């Protein structure tokens, strides 16, 4: 048990560090450091342009999608090298936002199911940031119950015709490609009639409408499909095997979001040290200390759970649903920390302007964004089901719709 | 980086688990629980033979010198089995205190006895309710003779040797406390009842008891803090061992017990309760591994890592033990089912080297110190 870099890891770290210090957009550093939760600060510079620029610079030198094989545009690096890279990339990692879904979820799915030709054509451009991907899974009628989705795909010669609606699609408005799961057979039980495709987001018949979120931003969208045509060659996996394909996406999703989730702990610790409360610094307050200890234990526990997962990965084991705990713990922590941090500020806690609010309004931003963390990519309840059923082997929920043909399943009105 | 126990360490865990399966089944634990024995001498004899008492005691003092990571692995198995023996008192507390503060002669005299299990040691600090501080220690030492009362003392009626905290100068500051080694054969000892009868607890009355200083005069409090930090990691492994067992028991029962025509584990109320137990335990386990690393390498991070492991493992064990009863329904509240063994032990371990609230405070102190540096 040790945290020392091996000789090889140390060499990798040195190489990464040297390259980053020579090539990173240092003019952005002071702005990026001021980023508050879920909002990237690039000062006067355009965020997307800067994100793409940094991505391309990294790609040209082989520093994106590190774990992917070289001919897919990656580096063939080990999981531990991936961790080292993220440590070294530091504040510039904030510029990876638009590429996360492609790298973490769509890319691995394409790599697992697409033809060699498509892999060669798509993956390097995904890695370089030249093309951005989004995940068209959730629908009004199928979020947690993803297999309840209704978007139809009907075969017409060598093409498929798509009609229906997706919702909550992050980044659809700036994406070039989408990974799309559809229903191709409504007469069989719901998991059996699904098929996966990828398509260009500028295909005729695709309409994207932004959705305004609780925090006022519009990171996600509604996406409507009206007679959209997709060549059969853009199908991933067999017809009717869409569920199996989606599990590959979702497994990668858990791995990519579980690891380095922010928790809000370092920020709140810093805050209570400096906040002048009724009887001196807030950190001297007993109730505050109890919470700090609890939060530290969770944040530290997550950090070293990630280290255990990385070790398992590097030994060739595939960590499964265990990775679910990262988001489950971090999402709840952030929401709780935000509320406590506001509580300590009294009415001033209500201020939202970064110029006026404490710590540049980061806790207010956290308050307004953290509810989403508990929902996106598997809600808390779904994650607990996964832990209970797949890690601990508890019996599944009673599933009234499991063996019923999809078109005979009862539907609610909400 | 490699954040996992080695294959050899896992082999050791397997070996100890097999031994405890045979020699520390719940029927054995219950012999102590029900007062047939004060502690389990046969199990102790087996442990002596197995040679694991001296796991972290250097060879020159009669141990095997295997190391602290190995001792952590052993501790986890002892916790899992709710072992009714003075392993922790004798090894994590008394032996560690002597290793840290003993003179060369004390180490060569006492450590081999503790490593072989011929002598059982303990640590006597607490005297009354409330957080222990130099102010709450009234037992005095004069010319190496101790007078006063220690209560409660873990394994006080069976220990041969105690490390005792005594007041050696006026005032209530840390420098007023010194440690002593005392042969308990001449000390008055009374059993006291506790929430966990599988661990002996006693009141010790010292009347001019002969003692030898352990460590320098006035250094007692500082040594104690170091001992507690090291023991915190080791007891934390006992705690996650117990928590793991409670989680497994709850999970198995939830699969087998039916209500409303289905296994109770298919109800989300139960399923999510158990998932939450798992999450707390995994976080605690990761914190314990970090603590083990810090203990094993004597890292500067040890005080912080130890407090983190302690708070986290205490929380997890209490949580798992409490909800294990809940999952079992009425059966969980019977003497006959083993759920209460973990409920009792989890709540005793939550107090034994300072309560959770004390450790929370220490943890935040240490985080502050790190951030100030
Ligand atoms: C910020 C954000 C970004 C997102 N980005 C994307 C994206 O890019 N692509 C994409 O496809 N989707 C995306 N999503 C959608 C997300 O995956 C879904 O919102 C999520 O899966 C929940 O589905 P739902 O919204 O339909 O809620 P529902 O499934 O209706 O859930 C409502 C409530 O019921 C609970 N519930 C549902 N089923 C169960 C059950 N079996 N047991 C217990 N409780 C249950 C849920 O936990 C929740 O509390 C995003 C969501 C958010 C908030």
XYZ file of N, CA, C and O in Angstrom, chain B residues 65-237:
692
model
N 7.393 -8.891 13.939
C 7.848 -7.735 13.175
C 7.241 -7.637 11.791
O 7.763 -6.956 10.918
N 6.101 -8.311 11.581
C 5.500 -8.285 10.238
C 5.102 -6.865 9.850
O 5.365 -6.433 8.737
N 4.466 -6.149 10.766
C 4.178 -4.745 10.483
C 2.744 -4.345 10.785
O 1.906 -5.177 11.154
N 2.491 -3.045 10.641
C 1.185 -2.509 11.011
C 0.101 -2.822 9.996
O -1.071 -2.999 10.366
N 0.440 -2.891 8.723
C -0.600 -3.246 7.755
C -1.137 -4.635 8.080
O -2.336 -4.892 8.020
N -0.221 -5.527 8.468
C -0.617 -6.883 8.832
C -1.484 -6.854 10.095
O -2.468 -7.579 10.205
N -1.111 -5.987 11.033
C -1.898 -5.910 12.271
C -3.306 -5.370 11.965
O -4.295 -5.801 12.577
N -3.407 -4.452 11.022
C -4.722 -3.925 10.625
C -5.600 -5.048 10.081
O -6.796 -5.137 10.382
N -4.996 -5.899 9.275
C -5.715 -7.009 8.677
C -6.235 -7.953 9.769
O -7.382 -8.411 9.742
N -5.390 -8.212 10.761
C -5.784 -9.059 11.884
C -6.930 -8.392 12.649
O -7.931 -9.030 13.007
N -6.801 -7.088 12.883
C -7.816 -6.353 13.647
C -9.178 -6.448 12.968
O -10.207 -6.637 13.633
N -9.188 -6.342 11.651
C -10.471 -6.416 10.945
C -11.160 -7.757 11.214
O -12.365 -7.815 11.452
N -10.383 -8.804 11.213
C -10.971 -10.128 11.452
C -11.452 -10.280 12.896
O -12.495 -10.878 13.151
N -10.701 -9.735 13.841
C -11.123 -9.798 15.250
C -12.436 -9.050 15.447
O -13.319 -9.493 16.181
N -12.557 -7.910 14.764
C -13.782 -7.117 14.880
C -14.959 -7.852 14.275
O -16.065 -7.843 14.826
N -14.719 -8.487 13.154
C -15.763 -9.248 12.472
C -16.317 -10.341 13.390
O -17.511 -10.592 13.421
N -15.402 -10.964 14.144
C -15.799 -12.084 14.997
C -16.244 -11.636 16.384
O -16.584 -12.454 17.225
N -16.264 -10.338 16.647
C -16.589 -9.792 17.976
C -15.797 -10.539 19.055
O -16.338 -10.959 20.093
N -14.503 -10.698 18.798
C -13.667 -11.543 19.667
C -13.701 -11.075 21.121
O -13.429 -9.907 21.403
N -14.007 -11.990 22.044
C -14.095 -11.623 23.465
C -12.757 -11.834 24.187
O -12.665 -12.586 25.150
N -11.724 -11.166 23.679
C -10.387 -11.296 24.253
C -9.731 -9.916 24.313
O -10.098 -9.017 23.558
N -8.726 -9.793 25.188
C -8.109 -8.464 25.398
C -7.041 -8.107 24.371
O -6.029 -7.508 24.714
N -7.265 -8.475 23.130
C -6.250 -8.213 22.107
C -5.948 -6.720 22.000
O -4.799 -6.284 22.061
N -7.017 -5.917 21.853
C -6.827 -4.474 21.668
C -6.185 -3.822 22.873
O -5.238 -3.042 22.759
N -6.696 -4.134 24.069
C -6.169 -3.517 25.293
C -4.688 -3.839 25.448
O -3.864 -2.982 25.767
N -4.349 -5.095 25.183
C -2.989 -5.542 25.444
C -2.019 -5.084 24.352
O -0.903 -4.677 24.642
N -2.489 -5.152 23.091
C -1.576 -4.886 21.978
C -1.659 -3.450 21.456
O -0.656 -2.749 21.373
N -2.878 -2.992 21.095
C -2.962 -1.641 20.515
C -2.670 -0.571 21.563
O -2.246 0.527 21.243
N -2.988 -0.882 22.825
C -2.834 0.152 23.853
C -1.555 -0.050 24.677
O -0.634 0.749 24.596
N -1.493 -1.142 25.451
C -0.350 -1.307 26.360
C 0.961 -1.483 25.583
O 1.944 -0.770 25.837
N 0.983 -2.396 24.628
C 2.241 -2.632 23.906
C 2.671 -1.392 23.128
O 3.854 -1.040 23.088
N 1.705 -0.712 22.518
C 2.054 0.499 21.769
C 2.636 1.565 22.687
O 3.586 2.263 22.319
N 2.054 1.701 23.889
C 2.563 2.710 24.831
C 4.002 2.384 25.207
O 4.868 3.271 25.269
N 4.269 1.107 25.423
C 5.627 0.717 25.825
C 6.599 0.885 24.654
O 7.715 1.376 24.813
N 6.124 0.519 23.461
C 6.975 0.712 22.273
C 7.335 2.180 22.075
O 8.467 2.526 21.734
N 6.358 3.036 22.312
C 6.559 4.467 22.070
C 7.406 5.119 23.143
O 8.228 5.978 22.854
N 7.166 4.714 24.408
C 7.748 5.491 25.503
C 8.685 4.702 26.411
O 9.341 5.279 27.273
N 8.731 3.389 26.228
C 9.500 2.575 27.170
C 11.004 2.750 27.021
O 11.505 3.077 25.942
N 11.709 2.528 28.148
C 13.170 2.486 28.089
C 13.549 1.182 27.411
O 12.720 0.273 27.277
N 14.800 1.082 27.020
C 15.262 -0.157 26.388
C 14.970 -1.355 27.299
O 14.483 -2.387 26.852
N 15.209 -1.146 28.589
C 15.005 -2.257 29.521
C 13.527 -2.621 29.641
O 13.167 -3.795 29.685
N 12.657 -1.607 29.667
C 11.217 -1.894 29.744
C 10.745 -2.628 28.493
O 9.968 -3.570 28.559
N 11.253 -2.189 27.365
C 10.833 -2.845 26.124
C 11.275 -4.305 26.113
O 10.493 -5.182 25.762
N 12.537 -4.534 26.516
C 12.978 -5.940 26.472
C 12.324 -6.779 27.549
O 12.234 -7.990 27.416
N 11.861 -6.148 28.614
C 11.197 -6.930 29.658
C 9.745 -7.234 29.280
O 9.314 -8.382 29.324
N 8.994 -6.176 28.924
C 7.547 -6.352 28.811
C 7.058 -6.769 27.423
O 6.093 -7.513 27.304
N 7.701 -6.244 26.388
C 7.153 -6.535 25.053
C 7.145 -8.029 24.717
O 6.138 -8.523 24.194
N 8.220 -8.768 25.045
C 8.149 -10.206 24.754
C 6.999 -10.892 25.501
O 6.351 -11.777 24.954
N 6.725 -10.432 26.719
C 5.613 -11.038 27.476
C 4.266 -10.734 26.825
O 3.376 -11.584 26.779
N 4.127 -9.506 26.339
C 2.862 -9.136 25.686
C 2.740 -9.824 24.326
O 1.660 -10.270 23.937
N 3.875 -9.916 23.617
C 3.850 -10.534 22.288
C 3.507 -12.016 22.379
O 2.851 -12.563 21.489
N 3.921 -12.659 23.442
C 3.625 -14.086 23.576
C 2.239 -14.308 24.163
O 1.677 -15.388 24.065
N 1.684 -13.269 24.795
C 0.371 -13.407 25.418
C 0.447 -13.940 26.841
O -0.581 -14.110 27.502
N 1.666 -14.166 27.351
C 1.801 -14.626 28.744
C 1.305 -13.542 29.686
O 0.708 -13.822 30.722
N 1.585 -12.310 29.311
C 1.117 -11.174 30.098
C 0.030 -10.461 29.306
O 0.142 -10.300 28.100
N -1.022 -10.055 30.018
C -2.077 -9.262 29.393
C -1.948 -7.842 29.917
O -1.837 -7.617 31.123
N -1.941 -6.897 29.005
C -1.786 -5.502 29.412
C -3.059 -4.709 29.168
O -3.975 -5.159 28.475
N -3.124 -3.532 29.773
C -4.243 -2.627 29.484
C -3.796 -1.193 29.746
O -2.648 -0.954 30.163
N -4.703 -0.280 29.478
C -4.412 1.132 29.672
C -5.482 1.702 30.594
O -6.672 1.497 30.367
N -5.066 2.407 31.652
C -6.018 2.942 32.631
C -5.893 4.460 32.675
O -4.906 4.990 33.183
N -6.886 5.142 32.143
C -6.839 6.602 32.083
C -8.075 7.222 32.719
O -8.002 8.060 33.611
N -9.244 6.768 32.255
C -10.518 7.381 32.633
C -10.814 7.207 34.125
O -10.512 6.172 34.712
N -11.410 8.243 34.736
C -11.792 8.135 36.143
C -13.252 8.460 36.383
O -13.852 8.004 37.349
N -13.811 9.279 35.516
C -15.211 9.678 35.723
C -15.838 10.050 34.394
O -15.156 10.099 33.372
N -17.144 10.324 34.432
C -17.852 10.674 33.203
C -17.337 11.992 32.641
O -16.907 12.871 33.393
N -17.388 12.106 31.336
C -16.950 13.336 30.675
C -15.702 13.088 29.866
O -15.033 12.059 30.011
N -15.406 14.031 28.998
C -14.229 13.909 28.158
C -12.984 13.895 29.042
O -12.838 14.727 29.933
N -12.100 12.939 28.781
C -10.882 12.857 29.586
C -9.961 14.026 29.249
O -9.734 14.322 28.081
N -9.480 14.682 30.276
C -8.494 15.747 30.075
C -7.569 15.700 31.286
O -7.883 15.025 32.272
N -6.455 16.410 31.255
C -5.578 16.398 32.432
C -6.338 16.779 33.708
O -6.041 16.287 34.792
N -7.359 17.603 33.548
C -8.139 18.057 34.705
C -8.935 16.925 35.350
O -9.202 16.954 36.555
N -9.344 15.930 34.545
C -10.195 14.865 35.102
C -9.371 13.730 35.702
O -9.931 12.742 36.150
N -8.051 13.870 35.671
C -7.214 12.809 36.244
C -6.785 13.211 37.654
O -6.080 14.209 37.845
N -7.263 12.431 38.635
C -6.991 12.776 40.031
C -6.030 11.790 40.689
O -5.442 12.070 41.736
N -5.908 10.607 40.103
C -5.002 9.602 40.672
C -3.585 10.186 40.719
O -3.115 10.735 39.719
N -2.950 10.075 41.872
C -1.648 10.724 41.998
C -0.509 9.726 42.150
O -0.709 8.603 42.606
N 0.652 10.190 41.778
C 1.860 9.375 41.943
C 2.793 10.114 42.884
O 3.037 11.308 42.728
N 3.248 9.389 43.873
C 4.240 9.980 44.769
C 5.335 8.948 45.005
O 5.031 7.810 45.355
N 6.555 9.319 44.754
C 7.683 8.387 44.882
C 7.375 7.045 44.208
O 7.546 5.974 44.803
N 6.863 7.133 42.999
C 6.531 5.925 42.236
C 5.529 5.020 42.939
O 5.585 3.795 42.818
N 4.644 5.635 43.690
C 3.527 4.880 44.261
C 2.239 5.582 43.874
O 2.121 6.803 43.997
N 1.254 4.787 43.395
C 0.022 5.376 42.880
C -1.110 5.219 43.873
O -1.278 4.166 44.482
N -1.903 6.305 43.981
C -3.079 6.254 44.834
C -4.242 6.921 44.111
O -4.106 8.039 43.607
N -5.350 6.197 44.053
C -6.524 6.739 43.375
C -7.314 5.630 42.704
O -7.022 4.446 42.885
N -8.299 6.061 41.940
C -9.202 5.087 41.323
C -9.226 5.282 39.811
O -9.250 6.421 39.327
N -9.197 4.169 39.066
C -9.398 4.223 37.615
C -10.664 3.458 37.298
O -10.834 2.309 37.729
N -11.532 4.104 36.514
C -12.832 3.489 36.278
C -13.507 4.164 35.110
O -13.586 5.386 35.107
N -13.968 3.415 34.117
C -13.753 1.973 33.949
C -12.443 1.693 33.207
O -11.961 2.535 32.455
N -11.922 0.492 33.453
C -10.696 0.059 32.783
C -11.012 -1.205 31.980
O -11.546 -2.174 32.536
N -10.688 -1.177 30.701
C -10.976 -2.333 29.859
C -10.109 -3.510 30.275
O -8.897 -3.367 30.416
N -10.740 -4.644 30.452
C -10.061 -5.873 30.859
C -9.296 -5.705 32.169
O -8.287 -6.354 32.408
N -9.795 -4.798 33.001
C -9.106 -4.503 34.255
C -8.999 -5.676 35.205
O -8.041 -5.764 35.978
N -9.962 -6.602 35.211
C -9.857 -7.690 36.200
C -8.951 -8.819 35.738
O -8.570 -9.657 36.540
N -8.624 -8.869 34.452
C -7.759 -9.967 34.028
C -6.365 -9.516 33.609
O -5.461 -10.342 33.480
N -6.197 -8.216 33.404
C -4.881 -7.747 32.959
C -3.851 -7.946 34.067
O -4.163 -7.862 35.254
N -2.617 -8.217 33.654
C -1.531 -8.376 34.624
C -0.786 -7.061 34.817
O -0.183 -6.814 35.842
N -0.848 -6.269 33.757
C 0.005 -5.092 33.711
C -0.820 -3.930 33.162
O -1.553 -4.112 32.192
N -0.717 -2.770 33.807
C -1.450 -1.621 33.265
C -0.521 -0.442 33.051
O 0.400 -0.216 33.828
N -0.798 0.284 31.971
C -0.184 1.589 31.776
C -1.179 2.574 32.381
O -2.337 2.620 31.972
N -0.733 3.334 33.385
C -1.655 4.181 34.148
C -1.258 5.655 34.003
O -0.079 5.997 34.127
N -2.267 6.477 33.747
C -2.022 7.922 33.679
C -2.227 8.513 35.065
O -3.271 8.308 35.684
N -1.218 9.244 35.557
C -1.314 9.790 36.917
C -0.889 11.249 36.937
O -0.130 11.716 36.092
N -1.412 11.933 37.941
C -1.058 13.335 38.131
C 0.265 13.379 38.888
O 0.406 12.755 39.942
N 1.232 14.102 38.311
C 2.527 14.141 38.986
C 2.948 15.555 39.370
O 3.996 15.753 39.962
N 2.146 16.540 38.973
C 2.442 17.878 39.460
C 1.152 18.667 39.534
O 0.149 18.288 38.927
N 1.186 19.750 40.271
C -0.025 20.543 40.452
C -0.451 21.155 39.122
O 0.342 21.269 38.192
N -1.703 21.536 39.055
C -2.197 22.189 37.839
C -2.910 21.204 36.942
O -2.923 19.998 37.195
N -3.532 21.769 35.894
C -4.345 20.943 35.018
C -3.820 20.924 33.595
O -4.538 20.575 32.662
N -2.568 21.305 33.426
C -2.077 21.315 32.052
C -1.524 19.946 31.677
O -1.377 19.057 32.538
N -1.219 19.798 30.401
C -0.757 18.510 29.896
C 0.479 18.038 30.656
O 0.647 16.845 30.897
N 1.301 18.978 31.062
C 2.554 18.603 31.727
C 2.344 18.043 33.137
O 3.306 17.635 33.794
N 1.119 18.059 33.621
C 0.866 17.529 34.975
C 0.680 16.016 34.973
O 0.510 15.405 36.030
N 0.699 15.436 33.789
C 0.392 14.003 33.683
C 1.633 13.193 33.285
O 2.380 13.587 32.390
N 1.817 12.067 33.978
C 2.888 11.138 33.609
C 2.306 9.731 33.544
O 1.262 9.454 34.138
N 2.993 8.874 32.805
C 2.537 7.481 32.711
C 3.390 6.569 33.583
O 4.575 6.816 33.779
N 2.730 5.504 34.066
C 3.422 4.516 34.889
C 3.022 3.115 34.468
O 1.912 2.904 33.977
N 3.936 2.191 34.721
C 3.624 0.782 34.524
C 3.371 0.165 35.891
O 4.174 0.358 36.815
N 2.269 -0.549 35.996
C 1.909 -1.107 37.301
C 1.575 -2.587 37.168
O 0.787 -2.979 36.297
N 2.176 -3.367 38.039
C 1.807 -4.779 38.154
C 0.484 -4.815 38.918
O 0.406 -4.339 40.056
N -0.560 -5.371 38.287
C -1.893 -5.249 38.881
C -2.198 -6.292 39.950
O -3.262 -6.256 40.556
N -1.261 -7.211 40.186
C -1.616 -8.303 41.105
C -1.945 -7.798 42.506
O -2.741 -8.409 43.215
N -1.354 -6.667 42.880
C -1.615 -6.166 44.233
C -2.677 -5.061 44.259
O -2.868 -4.408 45.275
N -3.335 -4.850 43.134
C -4.320 -3.758 43.061
C -5.731 -4.320 43.222
O -6.043 -5.399 42.715
N -6.572 -3.577 43.941
C -7.949 -4.043 44.153
C -8.752 -3.848 42.861
O -8.774 -2.761 42.289
N -9.405 -4.915 42.434
C -10.111 -4.855 41.151
C -11.529 -5.376 41.281
O -11.746 -6.470 41.778
N -12.476 -4.604 40.825
C -13.870 -5.038 40.865
C -14.455 -4.987 39.462
O -14.256 -4.013 38.733
N -15.195 -6.026 39.139
C -15.862 -6.034 37.831
C -16.971 -4.991 37.836
O -17.677 -4.846 38.834
N -17.117 -4.275 36.750
C -18.290 -3.394 36.601
C -19.056 -3.850 35.362
O -18.466 -4.320 34.394
N -20.369 -3.726 35.418
C -21.183 -4.123 34.265
C -21.073 -3.083 33.167
O -20.968 -1.897 33.444
N -21.135 -3.552 31.924
C -21.090 -2.584 30.833
C -22.081 -2.990 29.746
O -22.641 -4.087 29.781
N -22.268 -2.105 28.777
C -23.208 -2.391 27.689
C -22.727 -3.550 26.826
O -23.498 -4.127 26.081
N -21.438 -3.878 26.915
C -20.915 -5.007 26.143
C -20.225 -6.007 27.065
O -19.018 -5.937 27.281
N -21.003 -6.952 27.599
C -20.420 -7.906 28.559
C -19.392 -8.838 27.929
O -18.745 -9.591 28.650
N -19.230 -8.801 26.597
C -18.211 -9.667 26.001
C -16.817 -9.080 26.193
O -15.820 -9.679 25.803
N -16.759 -7.883 26.735
C -15.464 -7.273 27.045
C -15.471 -6.899 28.519
O -16.291 -6.101 28.951
N -14.532 -7.484 29.221
C -14.447 -7.227 30.655
C -14.157 -5.755 30.940
O -13.440 -5.087 30.211
N -14.772 -5.284 32.021
C -14.600 -3.878 32.402
C -14.470 -3.841 33.931
O -15.175 -4.578 34.615
N -13.597 -2.975 34.456
C -13.342 -3.021 35.899
C -13.077 -1.650 36.490
O -12.787 -0.682 35.797
N -13.203 -1.663 37.809
C -12.814 -0.493 38.601
C -11.548 -0.897 39.348
O -11.515 -1.937 40.024
N -10.515 -0.093 39.221
C -9.245 -0.414 39.884
C -8.984 0.607 40.985
O -9.039 1.809 40.742
N -8.713 0.097 42.176
C -8.420 0.988 43.298
C -6.946 0.836 43.691
O -6.513 -0.246 44.089
N -6.213 1.894 43.510
C -4.762 1.868 43.803
C -4.517 2.484 45.174
O -4.978 3.591 45.437
N -3.816 1.749 46.033
C -3.428 2.335 47.321
C -1.936 2.149 47.490
O -1.473 1.046 47.742
N -1.227 3.220 47.246
C 0.241 3.160 47.288
C 0.783 1.998 46.466
O 1.677 1.266 46.892
N 0.196 1.822 45.292
C 0.630 0.707 44.436
C 1.981 1.032 43.814
O 2.209 2.138 43.323
N 2.864 0.047 43.858
C 4.204 0.252 43.310
C 4.121 0.416 41.798
O 3.402 -0.319 41.127
N 4.857 1.404 41.264
C 4.767 1.689 39.832
C 6.127 2.101 39.313
O 6.967 2.589 40.071
N 6.367 1.865 38.024
C 7.604 2.418 37.444
C 7.241 3.399 36.339
O 6.307 3.161 35.571
N 7.938 4.522 36.275
C 7.611 5.536 35.265
C 7.782 4.975 33.849
O 8.714 4.213 33.600
N 6.852 5.355 32.985
C 6.957 5.014 31.567
C 7.058 6.328 30.814
O 6.107 7.104 30.779
N 8.235 6.586 30.237
C 8.440 7.887 29.596
C 8.772 8.922 30.646
O 8.687 8.657 31.849
N 9.123 10.112 30.210
C 9.586 11.143 31.124
C 8.465 11.742 31.960
O 7.290 11.650 31.595
N 8.835 12.344 33.102
C 7.846 13.011 33.940
C 7.221 14.157 33.140
O 7.916 14.893 32.448
N 5.896 14.250 33.202
C 5.205 15.324 32.505
C 4.985 15.073 31.020
O 4.397 15.891 30.325
N 5.420 13.928 30.560
C 5.229 13.643 29.124
C 4.024 12.754 28.861
O 3.719 12.408 27.720
N 3.352 12.378 29.947
C 2.293 11.371 29.829
C 1.190 11.730 28.844
O 0.748 10.894 28.056
N 0.743 12.968 28.917
C -0.403 13.349 28.083
C -0.038 13.270 26.599
O -0.822 12.763 25.783
N 1.130 13.751 26.276
C 1.554 13.728 24.868
C 1.726 12.300 24.361
O 1.354 11.982 23.229
N 2.283 11.460 25.211
C 2.439 10.053 24.800
C 1.073 9.422 24.561
O 0.848 8.728 23.572
N 0.168 9.724 25.497
C -1.184 9.171 25.369
C -1.819 9.517 24.027
O -2.453 8.679 23.389
N -1.647 10.773 23.614
C -2.257 11.177 22.337
C -1.692 10.345 21.193
O -2.412 9.945 20.280
N -0.413 10.079 21.255
C 0.214 9.270 20.203
C -0.298 7.840 20.239
O -0.563 7.230 19.204
N -0.432 7.322 21.455
C -0.954 5.947 21.584
C -2.375 5.894 21.018
O -2.736 4.989 20.266
N -3.182 6.873 21.391
C -4.565 6.887 20.924
C -4.634 6.962 19.400
O -5.465 6.317 18.776
N -3.766 7.767 18.797
C -3.802 7.877 17.337
C -3.522 6.531 16.683
O -4.181 6.132 15.734
N -2.530 5.855 17.222
C -2.175 4.559 16.626
C -3.283 3.545 16.867
O -3.695 2.819 15.969
N -3.789 3.541 18.098
C -4.864 2.595 18.425
C -6.136 2.911 17.642
O -6.910 2.014 17.310
N -6.334 4.189 17.335
C -7.554 4.581 16.614
C -7.630 3.870 15.270
O -8.685 3.406 14.850
N -6.499 3.781 14.589
C -6.486 3.107 13.292
C -6.803 1.624 13.481
O -7.609 1.041 12.749
N -6.195 1.029 14.491
C -6.378 -0.411 14.698
C -7.812 -0.742 15.129
O -8.436 -1.663 14.601
N -8.348 0.049 16.069
C -9.741 -0.188 16.454
C -10.676 0.105 15.278
O -11.721 -0.536 15.140
N -10.308 1.058 14.432
C -11.156 1.355 13.267
C -11.258 0.133 12.359
O -12.310 -0.141 11.783
N -10.172 -0.616 12.263
C -10.259 -1.855 11.478
C -11.171 -2.868 12.157
O -11.921 -3.582 11.489
